[in-house]
PDB file of C-alpha atoms in Angstrom:
ATOM      1  CA  UNK A   1     167.148 157.746 139.265  1.00  0.00           C
ATOM      2  CA  UNK A   2     168.943 154.809 140.552  1.00  0.00           C
ATOM      3  CA  UNK A   3     172.675 154.424 138.507  1.00  0.00           C
ATOM      4  CA  UNK A   4     174.666 151.481 138.083  1.00  0.00           C
ATOM      5  CA  UNK A   5     178.166 152.473 138.110  1.00  0.00           C
ATOM      6  CA  UNK A   6     181.204 151.080 136.380  1.00  0.00           C
ATOM      7  CA  UNK A   7     184.800 151.692 136.680  1.00  0.00           C
ATOM      8  CA  UNK A   8     187.243 152.285 134.976  1.00  0.00           C
ATOM      9  CA  UNK A   9     185.354 154.625 131.771  1.00  0.00           C
ATOM     10  CA  UNK A  10     188.614 153.479 130.037  1.00  0.00           C
ATOM     11  CA  UNK A  11     190.929 150.850 130.171  1.00  0.00           C
ATOM     12  CA  UNK A  12     194.289 150.076 127.800  1.00  0.00           C
ATOM     13  CA  UNK A  13     196.269 147.180 128.444  1.00  0.00           C
ATOM     14  CA  UNK A  14     198.642 145.014 126.749  1.00  0.00           C
ATOM     15  CA  UNK A  15     198.099 141.756 125.315  1.00  0.00           C
ATOM     16  CA  UNK A  16     198.214 138.731 127.687  1.00  0.00           C
ATOM     17  CA  UNK A  17     197.773 140.584 131.584  1.00  0.00           C
ATOM     18  CA  UNK A  18     194.767 140.488 133.448  1.00  0.00           C
ATOM     19  CA  UNK A  19     192.181 143.103 133.579  1.00  0.00           C
ATOM     20  CA  UNK A  20     189.396 143.581 135.959  1.00  0.00           C
ATOM     21  CA  UNK A  21     186.443 145.696 135.155  1.00  0.00           C
ATOM     22  CA  UNK A  22     184.398 146.725 138.162  1.00  0.00           C
ATOM     23  CA  UNK A  23     180.455 147.643 138.632  1.00  0.00           C
ATOM     24  CA  UNK A  24     178.107 148.486 141.506  1.00  0.00           C
ATOM     25  CA  UNK A  25     174.837 147.390 140.532  1.00  0.00           C
ATOM     26  CA  UNK A  26     171.555 148.989 141.770  1.00  0.00           C
ATOM     27  CA  UNK A  27     171.563 147.888 145.472  1.00  0.00           C
ATOM     28  CA  UNK A  28     167.799 146.129 145.287  1.00  0.00           C
ATOM     29  CA  UNK A  29     168.183 144.353 142.153  1.00  0.00           C
ATOM     30  CA  UNK A  30     168.638 140.786 141.839  1.00  0.00           C
ATOM     31  CA  UNK A  31     170.008 140.134 138.294  1.00  0.00           C
ATOM     32  CA  UNK A  32     173.049 141.470 137.139  1.00  0.00           C
ATOM     33  CA  UNK A  33     175.198 140.704 133.386  1.00  0.00           C
ATOM     34  CA  UNK A  34     177.683 141.568 131.361  1.00  0.00           C
ATOM     35  CA  UNK A  35     177.596 142.522 127.843  1.00  0.00           C
ATOM     36  CA  UNK A  36     180.289 143.710 125.632  1.00  0.00           C
ATOM     37  CA  UNK A  37     179.899 145.659 121.994  1.00  0.00           C
ATOM     38  CA  UNK A  38     182.437 145.859 119.812  1.00  0.00           C
ATOM     39  CA  UNK A  39     182.816 148.926 117.670  1.00  0.00           C
ATOM     40  CA  UNK A  40     179.880 149.271 115.256  1.00  0.00           C
ATOM     41  CA  UNK A  41     178.065 146.195 115.977  1.00  0.00           C
ATOM     42  CA  UNK A  42     175.749 144.116 117.789  1.00  0.00           C
ATOM     43  CA  UNK A  43     175.924 143.924 121.757  1.00  0.00           C
ATOM     44  CA  UNK A  44     176.707 140.542 123.145  1.00  0.00           C
ATOM     45  CA  UNK A  45     175.922 138.596 126.065  1.00  0.00           C
ATOM     46  CA  UNK A  46     178.478 137.079 128.129  1.00  0.00           C
ATOM     47  CA  UNK A  47     176.823 136.207 131.251  1.00  0.00           C
ATOM     48  CA  UNK A  48     174.624 136.778 134.104  1.00  0.00           C
ATOM     49  CA  UNK A  49     174.497 136.326 137.984  1.00  0.00           C
ATOM     50  CA  UNK A  50     171.716 135.413 140.444  1.00  0.00           C
ATOM     51  CA  UNK A  51     171.872 134.430 143.621  1.00  0.00           C
ATOM     52  CA  UNK A  52     175.373 134.786 144.165  1.00  0.00           C
ATOM     53  CA  UNK A  53     176.150 132.156 140.819  1.00  0.00           C
ATOM     54  CA  UNK A  54     176.324 132.452 137.391  1.00  0.00           C
ATOM     55  CA  UNK A  55     173.307 131.767 135.710  1.00  0.00           C
ATOM     56  CA  UNK A  56     174.213 131.626 132.138  1.00  0.00           C
ATOM     57  CA  UNK A  57     176.854 132.274 130.209  1.00  0.00           C
ATOM     58  CA  UNK A  58     177.570 132.282 126.339  1.00  0.00           C
ATOM     59  CA  UNK A  59     180.237 131.153 124.302  1.00  0.00           C
ATOM     60  CA  UNK A  60     182.193 134.172 124.563  1.00  0.00           C
ATOM     61  CA  UNK A  61     182.323 133.436 128.039  1.00  0.00           C
ATOM     62  CA  UNK A  62     185.341 131.152 128.074  1.00  0.00           C
ATOM     63  CA  UNK A  63     188.162 129.847 130.940  1.00  0.00           C
ATOM     64  CA  UNK A  64     189.612 133.471 130.520  1.00  0.00           C
ATOM     65  CA  UNK A  65     186.829 134.855 131.887  1.00  0.00           C
ATOM     66  CA  UNK A  66     185.215 135.182 135.347  1.00  0.00           C
ATOM     67  CA  UNK A  67     182.994 137.315 137.360  1.00  0.00           C
ATOM     68  CA  UNK A  68     182.755 137.697 141.275  1.00  0.00           C
ATOM     69  CA  UNK A  69     180.347 139.536 143.488  1.00  0.00           C
ATOM     70  CA  UNK A  70     182.782 139.502 146.485  1.00  0.00           C
ATOM     71  CA  UNK A  71     181.182 141.784 149.061  1.00  0.00           C
ATOM     72  CA  UNK A  72     177.783 142.381 148.068  1.00  0.00           C
ATOM     73  CA  UNK A  73     177.818 145.549 146.401  1.00  0.00           C
ATOM     74  CA  UNK A  74     180.751 145.247 143.263  1.00  0.00           C
ATOM     75  CA  UNK A  75     180.469 142.999 140.518  1.00  0.00           C
ATOM     76  CA  UNK A  76     183.434 142.188 138.998  1.00  0.00           C
ATOM     77  CA  UNK A  77     184.343 140.707 135.217  1.00  0.00           C
ATOM     78  CA  UNK A  78     188.070 139.159 135.256  1.00  0.00           C
ATOM     79  CA  UNK A  79     189.746 138.604 132.046  1.00  0.00           C
ATOM     80  CA  UNK A  80     192.773 136.762 132.120  1.00  0.00           C
ATOM     81  CA  UNK A  81     195.205 137.062 129.589  1.00  0.00           C
ATOM     82  CA  UNK A  82     193.711 139.698 127.386  1.00  0.00           C
ATOM     83  CA  UNK A  83     193.384 139.046 123.612  1.00  0.00           C
ATOM     84  CA  UNK A  84     193.530 141.770 120.695  1.00  0.00           C
ATOM     85  CA  UNK A  85     189.936 140.816 120.225  1.00  0.00           C
ATOM     86  CA  UNK A  86     188.793 141.700 123.714  1.00  0.00           C
ATOM     87  CA  UNK A  87     189.007 145.043 122.778  1.00  0.00           C
ATOM     88  CA  UNK A  88     185.323 146.495 123.295  1.00  0.00           C
ATOM     89  CA  UNK A  89     182.972 148.282 125.294  1.00  0.00           C
ATOM     90  CA  UNK A  90     181.612 146.516 127.829  1.00  0.00           C
ATOM     91  CA  UNK A  91     178.500 146.960 129.765  1.00  0.00           C
ATOM     92  CA  UNK A  92     177.501 146.181 133.373  1.00  0.00           C
ATOM     93  CA  UNK A  93     173.450 146.032 133.811  1.00  0.00           C
ATOM     94  CA  UNK A  94     171.342 145.088 136.485  1.00  0.00           C
ATOM     95  CA  UNK A  95     167.747 144.050 136.499  1.00  0.00           C
ATOM     96  CA  UNK A  96     165.119 144.181 139.444  1.00  0.00           C
ATOM     97  CA  UNK A  97     163.633 140.553 138.389  1.00  0.00           C
ATOM     98  CA  UNK A  98     160.739 141.525 141.035  1.00  0.00           C
ATOM     99  CA  UNK A  99     157.509 139.651 139.813  1.00  0.00           C
ATOM    100  CA  UNK A 100     154.602 141.359 138.829  1.00  0.00           C
ATOM    101  CA  UNK A 101     156.339 144.547 139.796  1.00  0.00           C
ATOM    102  CA  UNK A 102     157.906 146.960 137.003  1.00  0.00           C
ATOM    103  CA  UNK A 103     161.008 145.173 135.833  1.00  0.00           C
ATOM    104  CA  UNK A 104     163.866 147.755 134.800  1.00  0.00           C
ATOM    105  CA  UNK A 105     166.874 146.967 133.701  1.00  0.00           C
ATOM    106  CA  UNK A 106     169.895 149.847 133.771  1.00  0.00           C
ATOM    107  CA  UNK A 107     173.294 149.705 132.315  1.00  0.00           C
ATOM    108  CA  UNK A 108     176.307 151.489 133.226  1.00  0.00           C
ATOM    109  CA  UNK A 109     177.881 153.839 131.003  1.00  0.00           C
ATOM    110  CA  UNK A 110     180.245 151.096 129.915  1.00  0.00           C
ATOM    111  CA  UNK A 111     184.411 150.772 130.220  1.00  0.00           C
ATOM    112  CA  UNK A 112     185.975 150.963 127.179  1.00  0.00           C
ATOM    113  CA  UNK A 113     188.662 148.213 126.797  1.00  0.00           C
ATOM    114  CA  UNK A 114     191.703 148.494 124.664  1.00  0.00           C
ATOM    115  CA  UNK A 115     194.274 145.699 124.303  1.00  0.00           C
ATOM    116  CA  UNK A 116     197.189 146.742 122.993  1.00  0.00           C
TER     117      UNK A 116
ATOM    118  CA  UNK B   1     164.846 130.020 121.976  1.00  0.00           C
ATOM    119  CA  UNK B   2     163.793 133.819 122.041  1.00  0.00           C
ATOM    120  CA  UNK B   3     165.021 136.029 119.487  1.00  0.00           C
ATOM    121  CA  UNK B   4     164.543 139.870 118.889  1.00  0.00           C
ATOM    122  CA  UNK B   5     164.421 141.126 114.884  1.00  0.00           C
ATOM    123  CA  UNK B   6     165.334 145.121 114.328  1.00  0.00           C
ATOM    124  CA  UNK B   7     164.746 144.786 110.545  1.00  0.00           C
ATOM    125  CA  UNK B   8     165.779 148.302 109.936  1.00  0.00           C
ATOM    126  CA  UNK B   9     169.447 149.276 109.732  1.00  0.00           C
ATOM    127  CA  UNK B  10     169.000 152.987 109.543  1.00  0.00           C
ATOM    128  CA  UNK B  11     166.021 155.238 109.446  1.00  0.00           C
ATOM    129  CA  UNK B  12     166.215 158.597 109.216  1.00  0.00           C
ATOM    130  CA  UNK B  13     163.192 161.978 109.858  1.00  0.00           C
ATOM    131  CA  UNK B  14     162.739 164.983 109.402  1.00  0.00           C
ATOM    132  CA  UNK B  15     163.188 167.122 112.827  1.00  0.00           C
ATOM    133  CA  UNK B  16     159.838 167.749 114.245  1.00  0.00           C
ATOM    134  CA  UNK B  17     158.958 164.410 112.567  1.00  0.00           C
ATOM    135  CA  UNK B  18     157.280 161.497 113.486  1.00  0.00           C
ATOM    136  CA  UNK B  19     158.629 158.318 113.065  1.00  0.00           C
ATOM    137  CA  UNK B  20     158.300 155.063 113.744  1.00  0.00           C
ATOM    138  CA  UNK B  21     160.972 151.930 114.886  1.00  0.00           C
ATOM    139  CA  UNK B  22     160.702 148.169 114.263  1.00  0.00           C
ATOM    140  CA  UNK B  23     161.312 145.399 116.138  1.00  0.00           C
ATOM    141  CA  UNK B  24     160.054 141.728 116.514  1.00  0.00           C
ATOM    142  CA  UNK B  25     160.539 139.208 118.755  1.00  0.00           C
ATOM    143  CA  UNK B  26     160.007 135.254 119.078  1.00  0.00           C
ATOM    144  CA  UNK B  27     159.121 133.451 122.690  1.00  0.00           C
ATOM    145  CA  UNK B  28     156.951 130.939 123.610  1.00  0.00           C
ATOM    146  CA  UNK B  29     156.777 133.119 127.356  1.00  0.00           C
ATOM    147  CA  UNK B  30     153.363 134.376 128.027  1.00  0.00           C
ATOM    148  CA  UNK B  31     155.388 136.724 131.012  1.00  0.00           C
ATOM    149  CA  UNK B  32     157.884 138.748 129.992  1.00  0.00           C
ATOM    150  CA  UNK B  33     159.010 142.250 129.281  1.00  0.00           C
ATOM    151  CA  UNK B  34     160.067 144.519 126.590  1.00  0.00           C
ATOM    152  CA  UNK B  35     162.656 147.547 126.273  1.00  0.00           C
ATOM    153  CA  UNK B  36     163.802 150.174 123.979  1.00  0.00           C
ATOM    154  CA  UNK B  37     167.729 151.625 124.624  1.00  0.00           C
ATOM    155  CA  UNK B  38     169.167 154.357 123.114  1.00  0.00           C
ATOM    156  CA  UNK B  39     172.614 154.406 122.591  1.00  0.00           C
ATOM    157  CA  UNK B  40     174.158 158.008 121.497  1.00  0.00           C
ATOM    158  CA  UNK B  41     177.831 158.272 120.082  1.00  0.00           C
ATOM    159  CA  UNK B  42     179.086 158.442 124.021  1.00  0.00           C
ATOM    160  CA  UNK B  43     177.906 154.561 123.701  1.00  0.00           C
ATOM    161  CA  UNK B  44     176.114 154.671 127.016  1.00  0.00           C
ATOM    162  CA  UNK B  45     172.993 152.769 126.716  1.00  0.00           C
ATOM    163  CA  UNK B  46     169.899 154.599 128.041  1.00  0.00           C
ATOM    164  CA  UNK B  47     166.192 153.189 129.116  1.00  0.00           C
ATOM    165  CA  UNK B  48     163.936 154.884 126.520  1.00  0.00           C
ATOM    166  CA  UNK B  49     160.943 152.847 127.591  1.00  0.00           C
ATOM    167  CA  UNK B  50     159.733 149.794 128.911  1.00  0.00           C
ATOM    168  CA  UNK B  51     156.751 147.258 128.232  1.00  0.00           C
ATOM    169  CA  UNK B  52     155.238 144.751 130.660  1.00  0.00           C
ATOM    170  CA  UNK B  53     153.555 141.430 128.506  1.00  0.00           C
ATOM    171  CA  UNK B  54     150.562 141.006 131.170  1.00  0.00           C
ATOM    172  CA  UNK B  55     149.705 144.874 130.251  1.00  0.00           C
ATOM    173  CA  UNK B  56     147.504 145.458 127.224  1.00  0.00           C
ATOM    174  CA  UNK B  57     147.904 149.391 127.160  1.00  0.00           C
ATOM    175  CA  UNK B  58     151.015 150.876 125.520  1.00  0.00           C
ATOM    176  CA  UNK B  59     153.471 152.365 127.638  1.00  0.00           C
ATOM    177  CA  UNK B  60     154.478 156.334 126.894  1.00  0.00           C
ATOM    178  CA  UNK B  61     157.502 158.445 128.196  1.00  0.00           C
ATOM    179  CA  UNK B  62     156.513 162.101 126.859  1.00  0.00           C
ATOM    180  CA  UNK B  63     157.581 161.970 122.964  1.00  0.00           C
ATOM    181  CA  UNK B  64     158.910 158.275 123.069  1.00  0.00           C
ATOM    182  CA  UNK B  65     155.633 155.663 123.052  1.00  0.00           C
ATOM    183  CA  UNK B  66     155.182 151.946 121.478  1.00  0.00           C
ATOM    184  CA  UNK B  67     152.965 150.096 120.021  1.00  0.00           C
ATOM    185  CA  UNK B  68     153.258 146.654 121.476  1.00  0.00           C
ATOM    186  CA  UNK B  69     151.025 143.431 119.866  1.00  0.00           C
ATOM    187  CA  UNK B  70     151.817 140.651 121.986  1.00  0.00           C
ATOM    188  CA  UNK B  71     149.976 138.469 119.290  1.00  0.00           C
ATOM    189  CA  UNK B  72     152.052 139.454 116.328  1.00  0.00           C
ATOM    190  CA  UNK B  73     154.913 140.206 118.722  1.00  0.00           C
ATOM    191  CA  UNK B  74     155.849 143.125 117.613  1.00  0.00           C
ATOM    192  CA  UNK B  75     157.212 146.136 119.797  1.00  0.00           C
ATOM    193  CA  UNK B  76     157.628 149.436 117.827  1.00  0.00           C
ATOM    194  CA  UNK B  77     158.887 152.817 118.679  1.00  0.00           C
ATOM    195  CA  UNK B  78     157.393 155.800 117.928  1.00  0.00           C
ATOM    196  CA  UNK B  79     159.041 158.854 118.569  1.00  0.00           C
ATOM    197  CA  UNK B  80     157.252 162.042 118.254  1.00  0.00           C
ATOM    198  CA  UNK B  81     158.123 166.005 117.677  1.00  0.00           C
ATOM    199  CA  UNK B  82     161.716 164.532 116.898  1.00  0.00           C
ATOM    200  CA  UNK B  83     164.849 166.352 118.389  1.00  0.00           C
ATOM    201  CA  UNK B  84     168.172 166.507 117.084  1.00  0.00           C
ATOM    202  CA  UNK B  85     169.447 165.001 120.462  1.00  0.00           C
ATOM    203  CA  UNK B  86     167.145 161.711 119.023  1.00  0.00           C
ATOM    204  CA  UNK B  87     169.684 160.690 116.931  1.00  0.00           C
ATOM    205  CA  UNK B  88     171.188 157.314 117.709  1.00  0.00           C
ATOM    206  CA  UNK B  89     171.523 154.176 117.824  1.00  0.00           C
ATOM    207  CA  UNK B  90     168.398 152.161 119.119  1.00  0.00           C
ATOM    208  CA  UNK B  91     168.107 148.730 120.704  1.00  0.00           C
ATOM    209  CA  UNK B  92     165.086 146.435 121.429  1.00  0.00           C
ATOM    210  CA  UNK B  93     165.632 144.465 124.217  1.00  0.00           C
ATOM    211  CA  UNK B  94     163.521 141.447 125.297  1.00  0.00           C
ATOM    212  CA  UNK B  95     163.823 139.468 128.919  1.00  0.00           C
ATOM    213  CA  UNK B  96     161.462 136.753 130.029  1.00  0.00           C
ATOM    214  CA  UNK B  97     159.668 137.392 134.019  1.00  0.00           C
ATOM    215  CA  UNK B  98     162.301 136.637 136.720  1.00  0.00           C
ATOM    216  CA  UNK B  99     165.289 137.180 134.722  1.00  0.00           C
ATOM    217  CA  UNK B 100     167.445 135.483 132.351  1.00  0.00           C
ATOM    218  CA  UNK B 101     169.644 137.777 129.874  1.00  0.00           C
ATOM    219  CA  UNK B 102     168.377 140.346 128.475  1.00  0.00           C
ATOM    220  CA  UNK B 103     168.434 139.715 124.355  1.00  0.00           C
ATOM    221  CA  UNK B 104     169.215 142.472 121.911  1.00  0.00           C
ATOM    222  CA  UNK B 105     167.947 143.228 118.422  1.00  0.00           C
ATOM    223  CA  UNK B 106     170.618 144.205 115.633  1.00  0.00           C
ATOM    224  CA  UNK B 107     169.877 147.978 116.649  1.00  0.00           C
ATOM    225  CA  UNK B 108     168.571 151.134 114.125  1.00  0.00           C
ATOM    226  CA  UNK B 109     170.974 153.744 113.427  1.00  0.00           C
ATOM    227  CA  UNK B 110     168.380 157.201 113.806  1.00  0.00           C
ATOM    228  CA  UNK B 111     169.370 160.121 112.003  1.00  0.00           C
ATOM    229  CA  UNK B 112     167.444 163.587 112.650  1.00  0.00           C
ATOM    230  CA  UNK B 113     167.756 166.001 109.597  1.00  0.00           C
ATOM    231  CA  UNK B 114     167.463 169.811 110.326  1.00  0.00           C
TER     232      UNK B 114
END
């Protein structure tokens, strides 16, 4: 079965530092996403990316966040100046998005971000 | 705006029994996809089953099946012959055709009693 791969699995960073979370989506998928989940809480949408640009973003996704797909395979989420409340599990997902075909939406294993 | 609602924060089932998790959604779209994800304590999001809205036949994957009622906007998950390894948080999710964001329900915590 195809896989979405995220690195690192766990990142500890000091408040105010920049972090980059990396994802390798499924190669023939069209839509890419970042979600986060604070422990014990719901899964929150951050941003979706299609055709090399942001297609939608949530209120959480403010100027401190950015996404890139620099080389056509990797999909990164950058948090410029981390806050304590950014501590969460961050999930990357990719969606095949083919019209009238079996749409698949797979998630990576997540990156646990701890801001201290 | 599309919404997904899971009204059961917690459910419990005896091992080998059957349990049904509820999910309702709201959308004005006619073409969309629905998913159930399992999140075990490792917190990985594992795709359990998917349903295309244009298909009337309910999806099945081994012990997992759905009851998709398009008119009622209901998408329940049935787990047959429950196993201890089925214990997890289960999320229902929606996405419209041709992308857009995946919209998640609040989750249902399923426990399986031996």
